[in-house]
Amino acid sequence: MPEMRQSSLVVVANRLPIDDSQAPDGACEWRRSPGGLVSALHPLLRHTPATWVGWAGGTGPAPALPDVDGVRMHTVALSPEDLRDHYEGFANATLWPLYHDSVEQPQHHRRWWEAYQRVNQRFAEATAEVAEPGGMVWVQDYHLQLVPGQLRTLRPDLRIGFFLHVPFPPPELFMQLPRRAELLRGMLGADLVGFQRVQAAHNFAQLVTRVLELPATDRRIGIDDRVVRIGAFPVSIDTAEMAALAARPDVAARARRLRQDLGDPRQVVLSVDRMDYTKGIEQRLKAYSELLAVGDVKVRDTVLVQVAMPSRERVGQYQILRERIEREVGRINGEFGRVGEPAIHYLTQPFDRVELAALYRVADVMAVTPLRDGMNLVAKEYVAARVDNTGALLLSEFAGTAAELSQAYLVNPHDLEGLKQGLRAALRASPADSTQRMRAMRAHLHQHDIRAWARSYLRALDEGGALVGRSADTNSDGTVRVPRPSTASSGPAVHQSRG
């Protein structure tokens, strides 16, 4: 068995951030997933000595993977039963819908909870094996809410952070969970629990007081002999990277060709989503269809490009959703399209970063209208890509991004008339108004980029602990410098691999 390498920063997430297949030379590459986690953490980790603990995507024994950009990939094995009951079951059929306002009814099965406990314990043990004495561990998202508590039992020497990328529900929804107390205690194993929005931290504090009867404010929670800090840390993007990519001559040329391929319309509306019932795709299509029906939008002048990347295709709710959306796209194109001029260009394949940047440059209006979203980094990427300060962002009030990009055209996606009115306003905006809005949003993103997010969170995690005085900072190249523990750390020895 190879010697276990230790790391001062360990990121723990459900998935490893790599392609499912290796290149011909055996190398692995970063995977830009439809969700925001990899896009958010990639700029932080590619120049920071770290280990990423996660699942490689298949079932069976955990494969050995090479380092990617200097980040060690430590795999956790999942069986077919784990995949079905932990990932597709408790994580995505119980927690996901509940955390997104019960847009779909959450399902509850005891075997799912048992699998969730089992898999979280496996992740905790894997993390305990690779973390340096006194090192930092950053646990990510709703799939692994028990890991902080389990890891604290195994390695009390560690500084443990937990960050929830999705919304955290109000007490009346969370109280439906049969295992609500266990989930809260799991999160409270962390030294710092981070959320996207202030309201989510408030919801968490209320629930801890109500369910566990612990003293809590919206910033601190007392448990045993510790204080757990909580707060809002809105995740962001590598603004400079996206802007530089969008400004490249080849991307600009690709954008021009795309517009020609679309029939050189006067205006292009773009939406880029995962195929998910929280994204408001059906409501958006209905609003667009009604604008076509009354003549506010004409096919020859305006086209909608809907990118809907497949997600959780084995989950029945997602299969039904895809069928409904494809039927609706077919109906709209059949009713309003012409030969060679579809009303909607519907695409389900994934796009690389260059193609996505070109699409952002093509779009006169970007429609990001989820029913509920923790943040939504697509909206931020679009703004960063508008290097000429043109374009309009139509944004749901229920995306976390709305708290930052207030100059967008904000809409309630549940209100069909309001959604139509917002889309109509974005399409008819004057160039001067669009430029003023876009400049303000771009200025905000340049100040609040991914590095600012990482600095803010890691400094807070380091605050008051064994690593105090060596807070996360920024290197000369702009990457985040993570505190390294002293070699004289008094923490327990690292657990040996159990093979």
Coordinates of C-alpha atoms in Angstrom, one line a residue:
M1 CA 0.0 0.0 0.0
P2 CA 1.4 3.4 -0.9
E3 CA 2.3 5.8 1.9
M4 CA -0.6 8.2 2.8
R5 CA 0.2 11.8 1.9
Q6 CA -1.0 14.4 4.3
S7 CA -2.4 17.8 3.4
S8 CA -2.9 21.0 5.4
L9 CA -6.1 21.8 3.4
V10 CA -8.5 19.1 2.6
V11 CA -11.7 19.8 0.6
V12 CA -14.4 17.2 1.0
A13 CA -17.2 17.0 -1.5
N14 CA -19.5 14.4 -2.9
R15 CA -17.8 14.3 -6.3
L16 CA -14.2 14.7 -7.4
P17 CA -13.7 17.6 -9.8
I18 CA -12.4 15.5 -12.7
D19 CA -13.6 14.1 -16.0
D20 CA -15.1 10.6 -15.8
S21 CA -12.5 9.5 -18.4
Q22 CA -8.8 10.0 -18.6
A23 CA -7.0 11.5 -21.5
P24 CA -5.0 9.1 -23.8
D25 CA -1.8 9.9 -21.9
G26 CA -3.5 8.9 -18.6
A27 CA -3.8 12.5 -17.4
C28 CA -7.0 13.8 -15.6
E29 CA -8.5 17.2 -16.2
W30 CA -10.7 19.4 -14.0
R31 CA -14.4 18.8 -14.7
R32 CA -16.5 21.9 -15.1
S33 CA -19.8 20.5 -13.7
P34 CA -23.2 21.9 -14.4
G35 CA -23.4 22.9 -10.8
G36 CA -21.3 25.7 -9.3
L37 CA -19.0 23.8 -6.8
V38 CA -16.1 22.9 -9.1
S39 CA -16.2 26.3 -10.9
A40 CA -16.1 28.0 -7.5
L41 CA -13.2 26.0 -6.0
H42 CA -11.1 25.4 -9.0
P43 CA -9.4 28.8 -9.0
L44 CA -8.6 28.4 -5.3
L45 CA -7.1 25.0 -5.4
R46 CA -5.1 24.8 -8.7
H47 CA -2.2 26.7 -7.1
T48 CA -2.8 25.6 -3.4
P49 CA -1.3 22.4 -1.9
A50 CA -4.4 20.5 -1.1
T51 CA -6.2 17.2 -1.2
W52 CA -9.8 16.7 -2.6
V53 CA -11.7 13.8 -1.0
G54 CA -14.7 12.7 -3.1
W55 CA -16.4 10.0 -5.2
A56 CA -15.0 9.4 -8.6
G57 CA -18.4 8.7 -10.3
G58 CA -18.5 5.0 -10.6
T59 CA -19.5 2.1 -8.4
G60 CA -17.2 -0.5 -6.9
P61 CA -13.7 -0.2 -5.5
A62 CA -12.2 3.4 -5.3
P63 CA -9.8 3.9 -8.2
A64 CA -6.3 5.4 -7.7
L65 CA -6.1 8.7 -9.6
P66 CA -3.2 11.0 -10.3
D67 CA -2.9 14.5 -9.0
V68 CA -4.6 17.3 -11.0
D69 CA -2.9 20.7 -11.0
G70 CA -1.0 19.6 -7.9
V71 CA -4.2 18.7 -6.0
R72 CA -4.3 15.2 -4.8
M73 CA -7.4 13.2 -5.6
H74 CA -8.4 10.8 -2.8
T75 CA -11.3 8.6 -3.9
V76 CA -14.2 7.3 -1.7
A77 CA -15.9 4.1 -3.0
L78 CA -19.7 3.9 -3.4
S79 CA -21.6 0.7 -4.1
P80 CA -24.7 0.6 -6.3
E81 CA -26.8 0.6 -3.1
D82 CA -24.9 3.6 -1.8
L83 CA -25.5 5.5 -5.1
R84 CA -29.2 4.6 -5.1
D85 CA -30.0 5.2 -1.4
H86 CA -27.5 7.9 -0.4
Y87 CA -27.1 10.0 -3.5
E88 CA -30.3 9.5 -5.5
G89 CA -32.3 8.9 -2.4
F90 CA -31.7 10.9 0.8
A91 CA -29.5 13.6 -0.8
N92 CA -31.5 14.3 -3.9
A93 CA -35.0 13.0 -3.2
T94 CA -35.2 14.1 0.4
L95 CA -32.9 17.0 1.1
W96 CA -32.7 18.7 -2.3
P97 CA -36.5 19.2 -2.7
L98 CA -36.9 20.2 0.9
Y99 CA -34.1 22.8 0.8
H100 CA -35.6 24.2 -2.4
D101 CA -39.0 25.2 -0.9
S102 CA -40.5 21.7 -1.5
V103 CA -41.0 22.5 -5.2
E104 CA -41.3 18.7 -5.5
Q105 CA -42.5 16.7 -2.5
P106 CA -39.6 15.3 -0.4
Q107 CA -39.6 11.5 0.0
H108 CA -38.6 9.8 3.2
H109 CA -37.3 6.2 3.5
R110 CA -35.5 4.7 6.5
R111 CA -33.0 2.8 4.3
W112 CA -32.0 6.1 2.6
W113 CA -31.1 7.6 6.0
E114 CA -29.1 4.5 6.9
A115 CA -27.2 4.9 3.7
Y116 CA -26.6 8.6 4.3
Q117 CA -25.1 7.9 7.7
R118 CA -22.9 5.1 6.3
V119 CA -21.6 7.0 3.3
N120 CA -20.9 10.2 5.5
Q121 CA -19.0 8.0 7.9
R122 CA -16.9 6.7 5.0
F123 CA -16.1 10.2 3.9
A124 CA -15.2 11.2 7.4
E125 CA -12.8 8.3 7.8
A126 CA -11.1 9.0 4.4
T127 CA -10.7 12.6 5.4
A128 CA -9.2 11.7 8.8
E129 CA -6.6 9.6 7.0
V130 CA -5.2 12.4 4.8
A131 CA -5.5 15.6 7.0
E132 CA -2.3 16.9 8.7
P133 CA -2.3 17.2 12.4
G134 CA -4.0 20.6 13.1
G135 CA -4.9 21.0 9.5
M136 CA -7.9 22.6 7.8
V137 CA -10.8 20.6 6.4
W138 CA -13.5 22.2 4.3
V139 CA -16.6 20.1 3.9
Q140 CA -19.0 21.0 1.1
D141 CA -22.7 20.8 0.7
Y142 CA -25.8 18.9 1.6
H143 CA -24.6 15.5 0.6
L144 CA -22.2 15.4 3.6
Q145 CA -23.9 17.2 6.5
L146 CA -23.0 14.6 9.0
V147 CA -19.3 14.6 8.1
P148 CA -18.2 17.5 10.4
G149 CA -19.6 15.8 13.5
Q150 CA -18.2 12.4 12.6
L151 CA -14.8 13.9 11.7
R152 CA -14.6 15.8 15.0
T153 CA -15.0 12.5 16.8
L154 CA -12.2 11.0 14.8
R155 CA -9.9 14.0 14.6
P156 CA -10.6 16.7 17.3
D157 CA -7.3 18.4 16.4
L158 CA -8.6 19.6 13.0
R159 CA -10.1 23.0 12.1
I160 CA -13.3 22.0 10.4
G161 CA -15.4 24.2 8.1
F162 CA -18.7 23.4 6.5
F163 CA -20.3 25.3 3.6
L164 CA -23.8 24.8 2.3
H165 CA -24.1 25.8 -1.4
V166 CA -27.8 25.3 -1.6
P167 CA -30.5 27.3 0.3
F168 CA -31.1 26.4 3.9
P169 CA -34.9 26.2 4.5
P170 CA -37.1 28.0 7.0
P171 CA -37.9 26.1 10.2
E172 CA -41.4 25.1 9.1
L173 CA -39.9 23.1 6.2
F174 CA -36.8 21.7 7.9
M175 CA -39.0 20.4 10.8
Q176 CA -40.6 17.9 8.4
L177 CA -37.3 15.9 8.5
P178 CA -37.6 12.8 10.6
R179 CA -33.8 13.0 11.4
R180 CA -33.6 16.8 11.8
A181 CA -31.7 16.7 15.1
E182 CA -29.0 14.4 13.8
L183 CA -28.4 16.6 10.7
L184 CA -28.1 19.7 12.8
R185 CA -25.7 18.0 15.2
G186 CA -23.6 16.8 12.2
M187 CA -23.3 20.4 10.9
L188 CA -22.4 21.6 14.4
G189 CA -19.3 19.4 14.4
A190 CA -17.7 22.2 12.3
D191 CA -16.0 25.3 13.8
L192 CA -17.6 27.4 11.1
V193 CA -20.8 26.8 9.2
G194 CA -21.1 29.0 6.1
F195 CA -24.2 29.8 4.0
Q196 CA -24.9 31.8 0.9
R197 CA -27.3 34.2 2.5
V198 CA -27.8 35.9 5.8
Q199 CA -31.4 34.5 6.0
A200 CA -30.1 30.9 5.8
A201 CA -27.8 31.5 8.8
H202 CA -30.8 32.9 10.6
N203 CA -32.9 29.9 9.8
F204 CA -30.1 27.6 11.0
A205 CA -29.8 29.4 14.3
Q206 CA -33.5 29.3 14.9
L207 CA -33.6 25.6 14.3
V208 CA -30.7 24.9 16.6
T209 CA -32.5 26.8 19.4
R210 CA -35.8 25.1 18.7
V211 CA -34.7 21.5 18.0
L212 CA -31.5 21.1 20.1
E213 CA -32.3 23.8 22.7
L214 CA -28.8 25.3 22.4
P215 CA -27.9 29.0 23.0
A216 CA -27.6 30.6 19.6
T217 CA -27.5 33.9 17.8
D218 CA -27.2 34.5 14.0
R219 CA -23.4 34.5 14.5
R220 CA -22.6 32.0 17.2
I221 CA -23.9 28.8 18.7
G222 CA -22.7 27.2 21.9
I223 CA -22.4 23.4 22.0
D224 CA -20.6 21.4 24.7
D225 CA -17.5 23.4 25.5
R226 CA -17.2 24.9 22.0
V227 CA -18.5 27.9 20.1
V228 CA -19.6 27.3 16.5
R229 CA -19.5 30.4 14.3
I230 CA -22.0 30.8 11.5
G231 CA -22.4 33.4 8.7
A232 CA -23.1 34.3 5.1
F233 CA -20.3 33.9 2.5
P234 CA -21.8 34.4 -0.9
V235 CA -19.8 32.3 -3.3
S236 CA -18.5 33.9 -6.5
I237 CA -16.5 33.2 -9.7
D238 CA -13.0 33.9 -11.1
T239 CA -14.2 37.2 -12.7
A240 CA -10.9 38.1 -14.3
E241 CA -10.6 34.6 -15.9
M242 CA -14.0 34.8 -17.4
A243 CA -13.5 38.3 -18.7
A244 CA -10.2 37.4 -20.2
L245 CA -11.7 34.3 -21.9
A246 CA -14.6 36.3 -23.3
A247 CA -12.2 39.0 -24.7
R248 CA -10.1 36.5 -26.7
P249 CA -10.3 37.0 -30.4
D250 CA -11.2 33.3 -31.1
V251 CA -14.1 33.6 -28.6
A252 CA -15.4 36.8 -30.3
A253 CA -15.1 35.1 -33.7
R254 CA -17.0 32.1 -32.4
A255 CA -19.7 34.3 -31.0
R256 CA -20.1 36.0 -34.5
R257 CA -20.4 32.5 -36.1
L258 CA -23.0 31.4 -33.5
R259 CA -25.1 34.5 -34.2
Q260 CA -25.0 33.7 -37.9
D261 CA -25.9 30.1 -37.2
L262 CA -28.9 31.3 -35.3
G263 CA -30.1 33.3 -38.3
D264 CA -28.5 36.6 -37.4
P265 CA -31.6 37.7 -35.3
R266 CA -31.9 41.1 -33.9
Q267 CA -31.9 39.7 -30.3
V268 CA -30.9 36.5 -28.6
V269 CA -32.2 35.3 -25.3
L270 CA -30.1 32.7 -23.5
S271 CA -30.7 30.4 -20.6
V272 CA -28.1 27.9 -19.3
D273 CA -29.4 25.5 -16.6
R274 CA -29.0 22.0 -15.2
M275 CA -32.1 20.0 -16.0
D276 CA -33.7 20.5 -12.6
Y277 CA -37.2 21.3 -11.4
T278 CA -35.8 24.2 -9.3
K279 CA -34.5 26.1 -12.3
G280 CA -37.9 27.4 -13.5
I281 CA -37.4 26.2 -17.1
E282 CA -41.1 25.3 -17.6
Q283 CA -42.3 28.7 -16.3
R284 CA -39.8 30.5 -18.5
L285 CA -40.9 28.6 -21.6
K286 CA -44.5 29.3 -20.9
A287 CA -43.8 33.1 -20.5
Y288 CA -41.8 33.1 -23.8
S289 CA -44.6 31.2 -25.5
E290 CA -47.2 33.8 -24.4
L291 CA -45.0 36.6 -25.6
L292 CA -44.8 34.9 -29.0
A293 CA -48.6 34.4 -29.0
V294 CA -49.4 38.1 -28.6
G295 CA -46.7 39.3 -30.9
D296 CA -44.5 40.9 -28.3
V297 CA -41.7 38.6 -29.6
K298 CA -41.4 37.6 -33.2
V299 CA -39.5 34.5 -34.3
R300 CA -37.6 36.2 -37.1
D301 CA -36.3 39.0 -34.8
T302 CA -35.7 37.1 -31.6
V303 CA -34.6 33.6 -30.7
L304 CA -34.4 31.7 -27.4
V305 CA -31.4 29.4 -26.8
Q306 CA -32.2 27.0 -24.0
V307 CA -29.3 24.9 -22.7
A308 CA -30.5 22.3 -20.3
M309 CA -27.7 20.0 -19.3
P310 CA -28.8 16.5 -18.1
S311 CA -28.7 15.9 -14.4
R312 CA -29.5 13.0 -12.1
E313 CA -30.9 11.1 -15.1
R314 CA -31.6 8.0 -13.0
V315 CA -34.0 9.9 -10.7
G316 CA -37.6 9.5 -11.8
Q317 CA -38.6 13.1 -11.2
Y318 CA -35.8 14.3 -13.5
Q319 CA -36.8 11.9 -16.3
I320 CA -40.4 13.2 -16.1
L321 CA -39.2 16.8 -16.1
R322 CA -37.1 16.3 -19.2
E323 CA -40.0 14.7 -21.0
R324 CA -42.3 17.7 -20.1
I325 CA -39.8 20.3 -21.2
E326 CA -39.1 18.5 -24.5
R327 CA -42.8 18.3 -25.2
E328 CA -43.2 22.0 -24.5
V329 CA -40.3 23.0 -26.7
G330 CA -41.7 20.9 -29.5
R331 CA -45.2 22.5 -29.1
I332 CA -43.7 26.0 -29.2
N333 CA -41.6 25.3 -32.2
G334 CA -44.5 23.6 -33.9
E335 CA -46.8 26.5 -33.3
F336 CA -44.5 29.5 -33.8
G337 CA -41.5 28.3 -35.7
R338 CA -40.8 28.4 -39.4
V339 CA -38.8 26.2 -41.7
G340 CA -35.2 26.9 -40.7
E341 CA -36.4 29.4 -38.0
P342 CA -37.2 27.6 -34.8
A343 CA -38.6 29.7 -32.0
I344 CA -36.4 27.9 -29.4
H345 CA -33.0 26.3 -30.0
Y346 CA -32.9 23.5 -27.4
L347 CA -29.6 22.0 -26.5
T348 CA -28.8 19.3 -23.9
Q349 CA -25.1 18.6 -24.5
P350 CA -22.5 20.1 -22.1
F351 CA -20.4 23.0 -23.3
D352 CA -16.7 23.7 -22.7
R353 CA -15.6 27.1 -21.3
V354 CA -14.8 28.6 -24.7
E355 CA -18.2 27.7 -26.2
L356 CA -20.0 28.9 -23.1
A357 CA -18.1 32.2 -23.1
A358 CA -19.1 32.6 -26.8
L359 CA -22.7 32.0 -25.9
Y360 CA -22.6 34.6 -23.2
R361 CA -21.2 37.1 -25.7
V362 CA -24.0 36.3 -28.2
A363 CA -26.8 36.7 -25.6
D364 CA -28.5 40.1 -25.6
V365 CA -30.6 38.9 -22.7
M366 CA -29.6 36.3 -20.1
A367 CA -32.6 34.7 -18.4
V368 CA -31.7 33.2 -15.1
T369 CA -35.1 32.5 -13.4
P370 CA -34.9 29.6 -10.9
L371 CA -37.7 29.0 -8.5
R372 CA -35.1 28.8 -5.7
D373 CA -31.3 28.7 -6.0
G374 CA -28.5 29.0 -3.4
M375 CA -26.5 31.4 -5.6
N376 CA -26.4 30.6 -9.4
L377 CA -23.0 31.3 -10.8
V378 CA -24.2 31.3 -14.4
A379 CA -25.6 34.8 -13.8
K380 CA -22.3 36.0 -12.5
E381 CA -20.4 34.4 -15.4
Y382 CA -22.6 36.1 -17.9
V383 CA -22.0 39.5 -16.3
A384 CA -18.2 38.9 -16.2
A385 CA -18.3 37.9 -19.9
R386 CA -19.9 41.1 -21.0
V387 CA -16.6 42.9 -21.6
D388 CA -18.3 45.6 -23.7
N389 CA -20.7 46.4 -20.9
T390 CA -23.8 45.5 -23.0
G391 CA -26.5 43.0 -22.4
A392 CA -29.3 42.6 -19.9
L393 CA -29.7 40.1 -17.0
L394 CA -33.1 38.8 -16.2
L395 CA -32.8 37.4 -12.7
S396 CA -35.1 35.6 -10.2
E397 CA -35.6 37.2 -6.9
F398 CA -35.1 33.7 -5.4
A399 CA -31.6 33.2 -6.6
G400 CA -28.9 34.1 -4.1
T401 CA -27.2 36.2 -6.8
A402 CA -30.1 38.7 -6.6
A403 CA -28.9 40.0 -3.3
E404 CA -25.7 41.2 -5.1
L405 CA -26.7 42.0 -8.6
S406 CA -29.6 44.3 -7.8
Q407 CA -29.2 46.1 -11.1
A408 CA -30.5 43.1 -13.0
Y409 CA -34.2 42.9 -14.1
L410 CA -35.5 41.1 -11.0
V411 CA -38.6 38.9 -11.4
N412 CA -40.7 36.5 -9.4
P413 CA -40.7 33.4 -11.6
H414 CA -43.9 32.1 -9.9
D415 CA -45.7 35.2 -11.3
L416 CA -46.2 34.5 -15.0
E417 CA -47.3 38.1 -15.8
G418 CA -44.4 39.5 -13.9
L419 CA -41.9 37.2 -15.6
K420 CA -43.3 38.3 -19.0
Q421 CA -43.1 41.9 -18.1
G422 CA -39.5 41.5 -16.9
L423 CA -38.4 39.7 -20.1
R424 CA -40.2 42.3 -22.2
A425 CA -38.4 45.1 -20.3
A426 CA -35.0 43.5 -20.7
L427 CA -35.6 43.0 -24.5
R428 CA -36.7 46.7 -24.9
A429 CA -34.0 48.3 -22.6
S430 CA -32.2 51.2 -24.1
P431 CA -28.4 50.8 -24.7
A432 CA -27.7 53.5 -22.2
D433 CA -29.7 51.9 -19.4
S434 CA -28.2 48.4 -20.2
T435 CA -24.7 49.8 -20.1
Q436 CA -25.3 51.6 -16.8
R437 CA -26.7 48.4 -15.2
M438 CA -24.0 46.1 -16.6
R439 CA -21.1 48.4 -15.5
A440 CA -22.4 48.4 -11.9
M441 CA -22.8 44.7 -11.8
R442 CA -19.3 44.1 -13.3
A443 CA -17.7 46.5 -10.8
H444 CA -19.3 44.5 -8.0
L445 CA -18.0 41.2 -9.3
H446 CA -14.5 42.4 -9.8
Q447 CA -14.5 43.4 -6.1
H448 CA -16.3 40.3 -4.9
D449 CA -14.7 37.5 -6.9
I450 CA -13.8 33.9 -6.0
R451 CA -10.6 34.9 -4.2
A452 CA -12.4 37.4 -2.0
W453 CA -14.9 34.6 -1.1
A454 CA -12.1 32.1 -0.3
R455 CA -10.2 34.7 1.8
S456 CA -13.3 35.7 3.7
Y457 CA -14.2 32.1 4.5
L458 CA -10.8 30.7 5.4
R459 CA -9.9 33.7 7.5
A460 CA -13.2 33.2 9.5
L461 CA -12.4 29.5 9.8
D462 CA -8.9 30.3 11.1
E463 CA -10.2 32.9 13.5
G464 CA -9.7 32.1 17.2
G465 CA -8.3 28.7 16.8
A466 CA -4.9 27.0 16.9
L467 CA -4.0 28.7 13.6
V468 CA -4.8 32.2 14.7
G469 CA -2.3 34.8 13.6
R470 CA -1.7 32.9 10.3
S471 CA -4.9 33.7 8.5
A472 CA -5.5 32.9 4.9
D473 CA -4.1 35.5 2.7
T474 CA -3.3 36.1 -1.0
N475 CA -0.1 35.2 -2.8
S476 CA 1.6 37.6 -5.3
D477 CA -0.2 35.7 -8.1
G478 CA -3.6 36.3 -6.6
T479 CA -4.1 32.8 -5.3
V480 CA -5.1 32.1 -1.8
R481 CA -2.5 31.1 0.7
V482 CA -3.8 28.6 3.3
P483 CA -2.3 28.5 6.8
R484 CA -0.1 25.5 7.4
P485 CA 0.0 24.0 10.9
S486 CA 3.2 24.0 12.9
T487 CA 5.3 20.8 12.7
A488 CA 5.1 20.8 16.5
S489 CA 1.3 20.3 16.4
S490 CA 0.1 18.5 19.5
G491 CA -2.8 16.9 17.6
P492 CA -3.2 13.1 17.5
A493 CA -1.4 11.1 14.9
V494 CA -3.0 10.7 11.5
H495 CA -5.1 7.6 11.3
Q496 CA -3.6 4.9 9.1
S497 CA -5.3 3.8 6.0
R498 CA -7.5 0.8 6.5
G499 CA -7.1 -0.3 2.9

